[in-house]
Short mmCIF file of C-alpha atoms in Angstrom, two decimals:
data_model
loop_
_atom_site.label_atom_id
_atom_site.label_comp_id
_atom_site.label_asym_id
_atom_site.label_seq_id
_atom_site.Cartn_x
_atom_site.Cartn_y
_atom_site.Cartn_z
CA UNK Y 117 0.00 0.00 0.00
CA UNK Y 118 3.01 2.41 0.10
CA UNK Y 119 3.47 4.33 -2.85
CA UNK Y 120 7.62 4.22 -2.21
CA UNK Y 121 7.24 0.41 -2.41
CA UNK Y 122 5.06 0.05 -5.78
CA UNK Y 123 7.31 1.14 -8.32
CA UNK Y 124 10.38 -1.52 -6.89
CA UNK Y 125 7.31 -3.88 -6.82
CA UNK Y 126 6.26 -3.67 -10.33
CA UNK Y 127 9.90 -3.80 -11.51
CA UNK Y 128 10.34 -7.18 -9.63
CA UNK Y 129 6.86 -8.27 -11.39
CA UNK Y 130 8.25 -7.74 -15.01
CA UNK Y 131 11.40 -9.34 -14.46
CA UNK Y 132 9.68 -12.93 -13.06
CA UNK Y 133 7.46 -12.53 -15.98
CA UNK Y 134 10.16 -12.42 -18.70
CA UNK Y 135 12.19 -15.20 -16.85
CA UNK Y 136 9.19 -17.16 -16.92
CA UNK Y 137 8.72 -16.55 -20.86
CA UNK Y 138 12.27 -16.99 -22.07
CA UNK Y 139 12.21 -20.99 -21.80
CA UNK Y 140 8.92 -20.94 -24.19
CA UNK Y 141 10.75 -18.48 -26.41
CA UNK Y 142 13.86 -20.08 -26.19
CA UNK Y 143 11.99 -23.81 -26.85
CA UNK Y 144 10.34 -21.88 -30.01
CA UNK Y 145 13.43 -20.87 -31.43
CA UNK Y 146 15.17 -24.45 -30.52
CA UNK Y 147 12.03 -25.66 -32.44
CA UNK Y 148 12.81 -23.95 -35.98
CA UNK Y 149 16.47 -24.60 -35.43
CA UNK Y 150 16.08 -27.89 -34.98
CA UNK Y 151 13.54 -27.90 -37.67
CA UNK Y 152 15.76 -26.17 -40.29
CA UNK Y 153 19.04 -28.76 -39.14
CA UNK Y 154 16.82 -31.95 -41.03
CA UNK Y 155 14.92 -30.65 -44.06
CA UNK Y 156 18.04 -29.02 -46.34
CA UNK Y 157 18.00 -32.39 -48.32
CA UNK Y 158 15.72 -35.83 -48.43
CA UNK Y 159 17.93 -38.28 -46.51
CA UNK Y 160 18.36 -36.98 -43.66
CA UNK Y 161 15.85 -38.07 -40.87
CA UNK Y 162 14.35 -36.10 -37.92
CA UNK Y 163 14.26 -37.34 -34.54
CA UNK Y 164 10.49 -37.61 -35.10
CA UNK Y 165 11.56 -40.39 -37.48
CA UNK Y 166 10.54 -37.56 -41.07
CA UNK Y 167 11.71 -36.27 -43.97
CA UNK Y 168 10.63 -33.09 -44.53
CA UNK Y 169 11.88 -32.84 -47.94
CA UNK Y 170 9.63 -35.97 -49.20
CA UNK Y 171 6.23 -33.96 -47.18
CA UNK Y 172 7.13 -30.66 -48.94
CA UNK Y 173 6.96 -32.41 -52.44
CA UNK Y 174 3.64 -34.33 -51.22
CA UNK Y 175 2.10 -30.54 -50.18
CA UNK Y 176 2.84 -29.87 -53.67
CA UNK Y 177 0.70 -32.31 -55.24
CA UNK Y 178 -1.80 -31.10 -52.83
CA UNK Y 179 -1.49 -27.43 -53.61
CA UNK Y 180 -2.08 -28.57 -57.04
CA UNK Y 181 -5.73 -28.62 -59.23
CA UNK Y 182 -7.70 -31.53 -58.89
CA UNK Y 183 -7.41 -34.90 -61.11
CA UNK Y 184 -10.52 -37.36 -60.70
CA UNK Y 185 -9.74 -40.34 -61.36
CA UNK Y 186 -12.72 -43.62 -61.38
CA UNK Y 187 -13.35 -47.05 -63.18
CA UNK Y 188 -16.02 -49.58 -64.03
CA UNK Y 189 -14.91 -53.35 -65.25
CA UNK Y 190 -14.59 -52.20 -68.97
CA UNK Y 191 -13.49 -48.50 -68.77
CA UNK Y 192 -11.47 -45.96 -67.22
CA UNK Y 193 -12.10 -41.81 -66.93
CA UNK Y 194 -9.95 -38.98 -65.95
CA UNK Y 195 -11.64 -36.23 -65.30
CA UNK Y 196 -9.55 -32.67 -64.38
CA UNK Y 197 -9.26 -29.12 -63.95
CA UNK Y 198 -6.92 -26.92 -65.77
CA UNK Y 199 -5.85 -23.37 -65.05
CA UNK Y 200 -3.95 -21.06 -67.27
CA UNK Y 201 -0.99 -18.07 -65.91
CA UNK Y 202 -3.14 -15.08 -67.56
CA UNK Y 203 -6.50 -14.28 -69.49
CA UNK Y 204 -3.67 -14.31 -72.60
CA UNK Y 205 -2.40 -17.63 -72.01
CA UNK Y 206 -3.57 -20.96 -72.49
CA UNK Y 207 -4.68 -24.21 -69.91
CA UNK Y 208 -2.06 -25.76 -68.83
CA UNK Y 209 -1.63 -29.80 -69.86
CA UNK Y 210 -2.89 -31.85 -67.29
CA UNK Y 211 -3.49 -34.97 -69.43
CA UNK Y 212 -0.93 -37.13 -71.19
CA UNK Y 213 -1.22 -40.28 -73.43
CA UNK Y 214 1.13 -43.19 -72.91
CA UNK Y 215 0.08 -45.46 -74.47
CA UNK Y 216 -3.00 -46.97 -77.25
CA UNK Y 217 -3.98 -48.53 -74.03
CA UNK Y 218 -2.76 -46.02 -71.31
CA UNK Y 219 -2.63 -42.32 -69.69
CA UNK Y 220 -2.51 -40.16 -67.21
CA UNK Y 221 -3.54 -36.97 -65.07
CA UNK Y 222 -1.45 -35.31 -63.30
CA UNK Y 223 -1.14 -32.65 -59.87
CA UNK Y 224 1.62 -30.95 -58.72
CA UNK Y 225 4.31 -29.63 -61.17
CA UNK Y 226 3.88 -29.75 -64.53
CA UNK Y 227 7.69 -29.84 -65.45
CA UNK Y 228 8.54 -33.10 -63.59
CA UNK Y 229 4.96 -34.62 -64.96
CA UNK Y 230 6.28 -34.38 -68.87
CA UNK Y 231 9.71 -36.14 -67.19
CA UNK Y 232 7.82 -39.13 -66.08
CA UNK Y 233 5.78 -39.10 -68.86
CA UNK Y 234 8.81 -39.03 -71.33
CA UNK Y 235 9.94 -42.02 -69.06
CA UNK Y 236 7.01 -43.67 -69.23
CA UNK Y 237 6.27 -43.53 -73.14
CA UNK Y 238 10.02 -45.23 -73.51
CA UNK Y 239 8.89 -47.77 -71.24
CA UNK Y 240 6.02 -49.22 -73.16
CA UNK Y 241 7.50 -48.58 -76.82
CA UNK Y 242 10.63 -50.80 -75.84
CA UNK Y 243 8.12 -53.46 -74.16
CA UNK Y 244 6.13 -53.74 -77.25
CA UNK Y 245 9.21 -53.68 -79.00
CA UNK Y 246 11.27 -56.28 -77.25
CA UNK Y 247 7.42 -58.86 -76.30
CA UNK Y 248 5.47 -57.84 -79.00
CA UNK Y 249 2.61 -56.83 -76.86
CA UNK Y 250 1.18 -53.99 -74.38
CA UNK Y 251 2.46 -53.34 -71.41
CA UNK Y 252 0.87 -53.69 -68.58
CA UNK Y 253 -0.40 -51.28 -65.79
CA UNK Y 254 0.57 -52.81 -62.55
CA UNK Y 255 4.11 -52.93 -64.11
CA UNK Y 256 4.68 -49.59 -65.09
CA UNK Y 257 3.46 -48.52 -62.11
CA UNK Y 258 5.95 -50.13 -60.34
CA UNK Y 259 8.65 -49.18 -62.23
CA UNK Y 260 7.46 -45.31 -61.30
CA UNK Y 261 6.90 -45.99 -58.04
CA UNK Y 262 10.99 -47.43 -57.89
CA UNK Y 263 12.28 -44.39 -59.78
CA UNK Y 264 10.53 -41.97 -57.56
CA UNK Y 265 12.00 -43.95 -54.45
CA UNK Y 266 15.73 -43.46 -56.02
CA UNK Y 267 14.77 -39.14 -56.07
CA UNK Y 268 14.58 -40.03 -52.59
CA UNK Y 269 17.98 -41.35 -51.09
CA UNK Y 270 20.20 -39.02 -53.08
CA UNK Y 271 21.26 -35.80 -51.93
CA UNK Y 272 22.15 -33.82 -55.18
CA UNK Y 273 18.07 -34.80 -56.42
CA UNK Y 274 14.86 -33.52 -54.76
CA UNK Y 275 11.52 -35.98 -54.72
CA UNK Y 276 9.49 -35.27 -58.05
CA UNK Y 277 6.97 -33.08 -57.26
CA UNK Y 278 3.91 -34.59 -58.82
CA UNK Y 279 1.07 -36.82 -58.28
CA UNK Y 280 -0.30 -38.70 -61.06
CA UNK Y 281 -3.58 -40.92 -61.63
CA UNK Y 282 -2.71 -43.48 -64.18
CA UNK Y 283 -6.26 -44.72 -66.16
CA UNK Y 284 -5.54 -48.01 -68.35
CA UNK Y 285 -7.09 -50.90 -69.93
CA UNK Y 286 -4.93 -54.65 -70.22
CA UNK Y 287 -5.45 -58.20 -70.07
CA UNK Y 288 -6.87 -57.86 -66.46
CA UNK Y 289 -8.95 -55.43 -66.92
CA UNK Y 290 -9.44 -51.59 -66.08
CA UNK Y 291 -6.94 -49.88 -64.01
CA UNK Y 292 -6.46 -47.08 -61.81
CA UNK Y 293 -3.40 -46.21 -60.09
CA UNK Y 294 -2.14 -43.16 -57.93
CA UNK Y 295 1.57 -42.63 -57.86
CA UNK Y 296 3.03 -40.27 -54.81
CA UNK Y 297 6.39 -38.90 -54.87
CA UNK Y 298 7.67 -40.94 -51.97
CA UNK Y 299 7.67 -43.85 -54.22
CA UNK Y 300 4.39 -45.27 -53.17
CA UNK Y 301 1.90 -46.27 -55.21
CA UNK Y 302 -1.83 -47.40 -55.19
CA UNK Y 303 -4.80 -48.90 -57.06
CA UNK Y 304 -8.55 -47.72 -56.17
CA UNK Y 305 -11.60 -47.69 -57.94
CA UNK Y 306 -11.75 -44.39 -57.79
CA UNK Y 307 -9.73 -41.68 -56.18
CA UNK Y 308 -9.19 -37.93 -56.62
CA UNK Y 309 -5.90 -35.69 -55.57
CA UNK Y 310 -5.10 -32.23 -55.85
CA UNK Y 311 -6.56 -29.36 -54.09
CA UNK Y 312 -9.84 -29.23 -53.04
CA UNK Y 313 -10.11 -33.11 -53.87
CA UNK Y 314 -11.90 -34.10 -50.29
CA UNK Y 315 -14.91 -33.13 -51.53
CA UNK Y 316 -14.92 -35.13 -54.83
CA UNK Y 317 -13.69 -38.30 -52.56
CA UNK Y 318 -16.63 -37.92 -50.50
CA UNK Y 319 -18.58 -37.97 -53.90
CA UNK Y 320 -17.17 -41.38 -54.95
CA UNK Y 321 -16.90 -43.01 -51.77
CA UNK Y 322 -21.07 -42.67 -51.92
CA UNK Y 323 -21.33 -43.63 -55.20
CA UNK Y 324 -18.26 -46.17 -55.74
CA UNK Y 325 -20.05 -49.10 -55.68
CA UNK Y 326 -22.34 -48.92 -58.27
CA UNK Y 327 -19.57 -48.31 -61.16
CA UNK Y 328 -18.39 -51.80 -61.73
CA UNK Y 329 -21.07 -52.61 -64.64
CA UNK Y 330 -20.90 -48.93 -66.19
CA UNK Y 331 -20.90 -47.96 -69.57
CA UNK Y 332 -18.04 -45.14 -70.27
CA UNK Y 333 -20.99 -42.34 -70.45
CA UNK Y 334 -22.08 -42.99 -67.41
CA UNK Y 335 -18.85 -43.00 -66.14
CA UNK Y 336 -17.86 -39.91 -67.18
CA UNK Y 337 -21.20 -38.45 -65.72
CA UNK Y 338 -19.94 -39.33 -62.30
CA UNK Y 339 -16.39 -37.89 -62.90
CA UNK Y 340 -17.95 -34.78 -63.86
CA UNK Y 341 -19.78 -34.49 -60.99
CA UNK Y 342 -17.32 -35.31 -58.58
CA UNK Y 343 -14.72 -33.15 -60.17
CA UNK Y 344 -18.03 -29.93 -59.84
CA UNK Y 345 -17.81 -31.00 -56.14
CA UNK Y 346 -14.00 -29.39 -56.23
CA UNK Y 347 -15.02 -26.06 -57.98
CA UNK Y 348 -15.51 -22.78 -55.40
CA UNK Y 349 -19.00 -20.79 -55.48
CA UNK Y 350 -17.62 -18.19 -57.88
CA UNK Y 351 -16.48 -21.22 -60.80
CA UNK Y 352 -18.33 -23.06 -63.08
CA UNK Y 353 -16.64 -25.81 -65.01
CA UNK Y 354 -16.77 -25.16 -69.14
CA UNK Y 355 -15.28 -26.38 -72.39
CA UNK Y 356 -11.73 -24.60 -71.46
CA UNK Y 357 -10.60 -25.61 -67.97
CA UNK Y 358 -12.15 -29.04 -68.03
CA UNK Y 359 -10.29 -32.02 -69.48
CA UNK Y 360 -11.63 -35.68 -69.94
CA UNK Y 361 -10.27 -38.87 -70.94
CA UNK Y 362 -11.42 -42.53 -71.74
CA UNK Y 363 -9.99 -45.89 -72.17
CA UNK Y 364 -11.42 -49.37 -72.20
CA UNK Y 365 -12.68 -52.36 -73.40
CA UNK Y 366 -12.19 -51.87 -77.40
CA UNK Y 367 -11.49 -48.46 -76.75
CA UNK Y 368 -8.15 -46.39 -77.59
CA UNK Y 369 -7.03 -44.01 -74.99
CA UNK Y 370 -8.15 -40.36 -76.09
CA UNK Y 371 -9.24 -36.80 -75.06
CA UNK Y 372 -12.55 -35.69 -75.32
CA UNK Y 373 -12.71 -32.77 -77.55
CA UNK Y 374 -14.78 -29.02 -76.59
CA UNK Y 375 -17.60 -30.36 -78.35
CA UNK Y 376 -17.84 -33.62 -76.02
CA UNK Y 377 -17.21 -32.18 -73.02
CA UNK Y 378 -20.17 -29.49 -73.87
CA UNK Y 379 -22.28 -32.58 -73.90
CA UNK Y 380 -21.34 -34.09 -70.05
CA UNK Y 381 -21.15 -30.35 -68.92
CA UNK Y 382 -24.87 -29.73 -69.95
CA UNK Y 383 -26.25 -33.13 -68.23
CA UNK Y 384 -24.31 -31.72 -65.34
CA UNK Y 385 -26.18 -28.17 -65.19
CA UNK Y 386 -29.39 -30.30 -65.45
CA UNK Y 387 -28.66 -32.50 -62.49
CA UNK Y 388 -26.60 -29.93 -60.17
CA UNK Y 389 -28.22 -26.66 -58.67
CA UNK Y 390 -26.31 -23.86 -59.58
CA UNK Y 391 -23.64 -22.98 -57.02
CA UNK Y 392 -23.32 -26.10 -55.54
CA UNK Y 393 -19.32 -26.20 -55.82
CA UNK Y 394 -17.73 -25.68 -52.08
CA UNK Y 395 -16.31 -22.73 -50.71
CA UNK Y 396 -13.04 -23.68 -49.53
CA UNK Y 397 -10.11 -21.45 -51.41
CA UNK Y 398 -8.81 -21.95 -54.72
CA UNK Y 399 -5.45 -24.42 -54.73
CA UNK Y 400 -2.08 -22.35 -55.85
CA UNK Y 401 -1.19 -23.09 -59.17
CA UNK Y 402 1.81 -24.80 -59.17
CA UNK Y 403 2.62 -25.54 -63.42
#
C-alpha cells in the first residue's frame, strides 16, 4: 500500500514474468532450429523419425488442381481441372497419353509430370518392341513408383513433385493407379488428388459401388460431378478448364474434344443446382 514500495514492486513483477517466458521463447526458437538442421536435403531423418523434404513435395501435389480419377470393369475416366498463368495464355496440360492402351492426369508440377511421362512412353515402346505386346499397368506402375524412391535417397536430387492418376485398360482389366512422390503407389476404384479433392472423394466413396457394370458415359457423368464437387462458389466448369479422358474395353485411350465435353457439362447443369461447388479457397497453381 506504500506508494515508495510500488514502483520496486512492479519492476520485480516484469522481471519474473520475462524469466518465466524466455524458456517458451527459447523452446520456439530451438524448435525452428532444430527444424531447419533436417529438411536441407531428403535423406536426412528427424528425430520424429521424417523427412521433410519428401512432405514438402507431397504438399505440392496437394497445392495442385484436382485430377478425378474412377473405373467400371470395362473402362477408365480422368476427369480434371486446368488453369492457365493469364487471361492471354492458355490451360495448362494436365493430361498425357502413354500409351493406345494407357494415360494419365497429373497434380503438382507440370515440369517433372512431362519427365515421367517421357519415361514412361520409352517404357512401353521398348516393351512392345522387345514382347510384342502392351504393357501392362501394374508394371509400369511399379517401375514409377521405384524411380521416384531413387529421387529419394540421393542428396544432389529432390523428390518429383507430382502426383499422377494413371487410367488403363490390359489383359486384367481396367486400371487405376495413384503414384506419390515418396515412391508409393496405389490402385482404387476411384480416387481424386489435388486441391480441393476431399470433396470429390466424398462424392465417390457414396457412389463407388455402383460403377463396376458402367458404360463409359455414365462414367464420365460421375467424374464430372465429382470433379463440380471441387469447384468454389464463384467457378463453373466449361469447355476450357475441363479435361476428360477414356480408355477401355475396345477403346483407344483419347481426349474428349470441346464439343464432347459441352455434352457431359450440360447433363451436369441439369442435375446440379447452380452454385453447388464448395467454398473452400482456390489451390495455388503450381505448373
Amino acid at each position: 500500500k506504500d506508494p515508495a514500495l510500488r514502483a520496486p514492486c512492479d519492476a520485480i513483477c516484469v522481471i519474473l514474468a520475462a524469466i518465466h517466458a524466455r524458456p517458451v521463447a527459447t523452446a520456439a526458437r530451438q524448435s525452428e532450429t532444430n527444424l531447419s538442421q533436417y529438411d536441407t536435403d531428403c535423406i536426412t531423418w528427424s528425430p520424429q523419425g521424417r523427412i521433410f523434404q519428401i512432405e514438402y513435395a507431397m504438399e505440392a501435389v496437394k497445392q495442385g488442381t484436382p485430377v478425378v480419377g474412377l473405373r467400371s470393369k470395362d473402362y477408365a475416366v480422368l476427369c480434371c481441372l486446368k488453369r492457365a498463368q493469364s487471361e492471354l495464355a492458355s490451360y495448362q496440360q494436365k493430361l498425357f497419353e502413354i500409351d493406345e492402351h494407357m494415360g494419365m492426369a497429373i497434380s503438382g508440377l507440370t515440369a517433372d509430370a512431362r519427365v515421367l511421362a517421357n519415361y514412361m512412353r520409352s517404357e512401353c515402346l521398348s516393351h512392345k518392341y522387345i514382347y510384342d505386346t502392351p504393357m501392362t499397368i501394374g508394371r509400369l506402375v511399379a517401375q514409377i513408383g521405384d524411380k521416384s524412391q531413387q529421387k529419394t535417397q540421393r542428396y544432389s536430387g529432390r523428390p518429383y513433385g507430382v502426383g499422377l492418376l494413371l487410367a488403363g485398360f490390359d489383359k486384367n482389366g481396367a486400371h487405376i493407379y495413384e503414384t506419390c512422390p515418396s515412391g508409393n503407389f496405389f490402385e482404387y476404384k476411384a480416387m481424386a488428388i489435388g486441391g480441393r479433392s476431399q470433396a470429390a472423394r466424398t462424392y465417390l466413396e457414396k457412389h463407388f459401388e455402383s460403377f463396376t457394370d458402367l458404360k463409359s458415359d455414365d462414367l464420365i457423368s460421375h467424374g464430372v460431378k465429382a470433379l463440380n464437387a471441387c469447384t468454389a462458389q464463384d467457378q463453373e466448369l466449361n469447355t476450357k478448364n475441363t479435361g476428360i479422358c477414356v480408355v477401355g474395353k475396345d477403346l483407344q485411350f483419347r481426349e474428349l474434344s470441346e464439343a464432347e465435353v459441352q455434352a457431359y457439362l450440360d447433363k451436369l447443369k441439369e442435375s446440379v443446382p447452380a452454385g453447388a461447388g464448395g467454398d473452400e479457397a482456390v489451390p495455388m497453381d503450381t505448373s
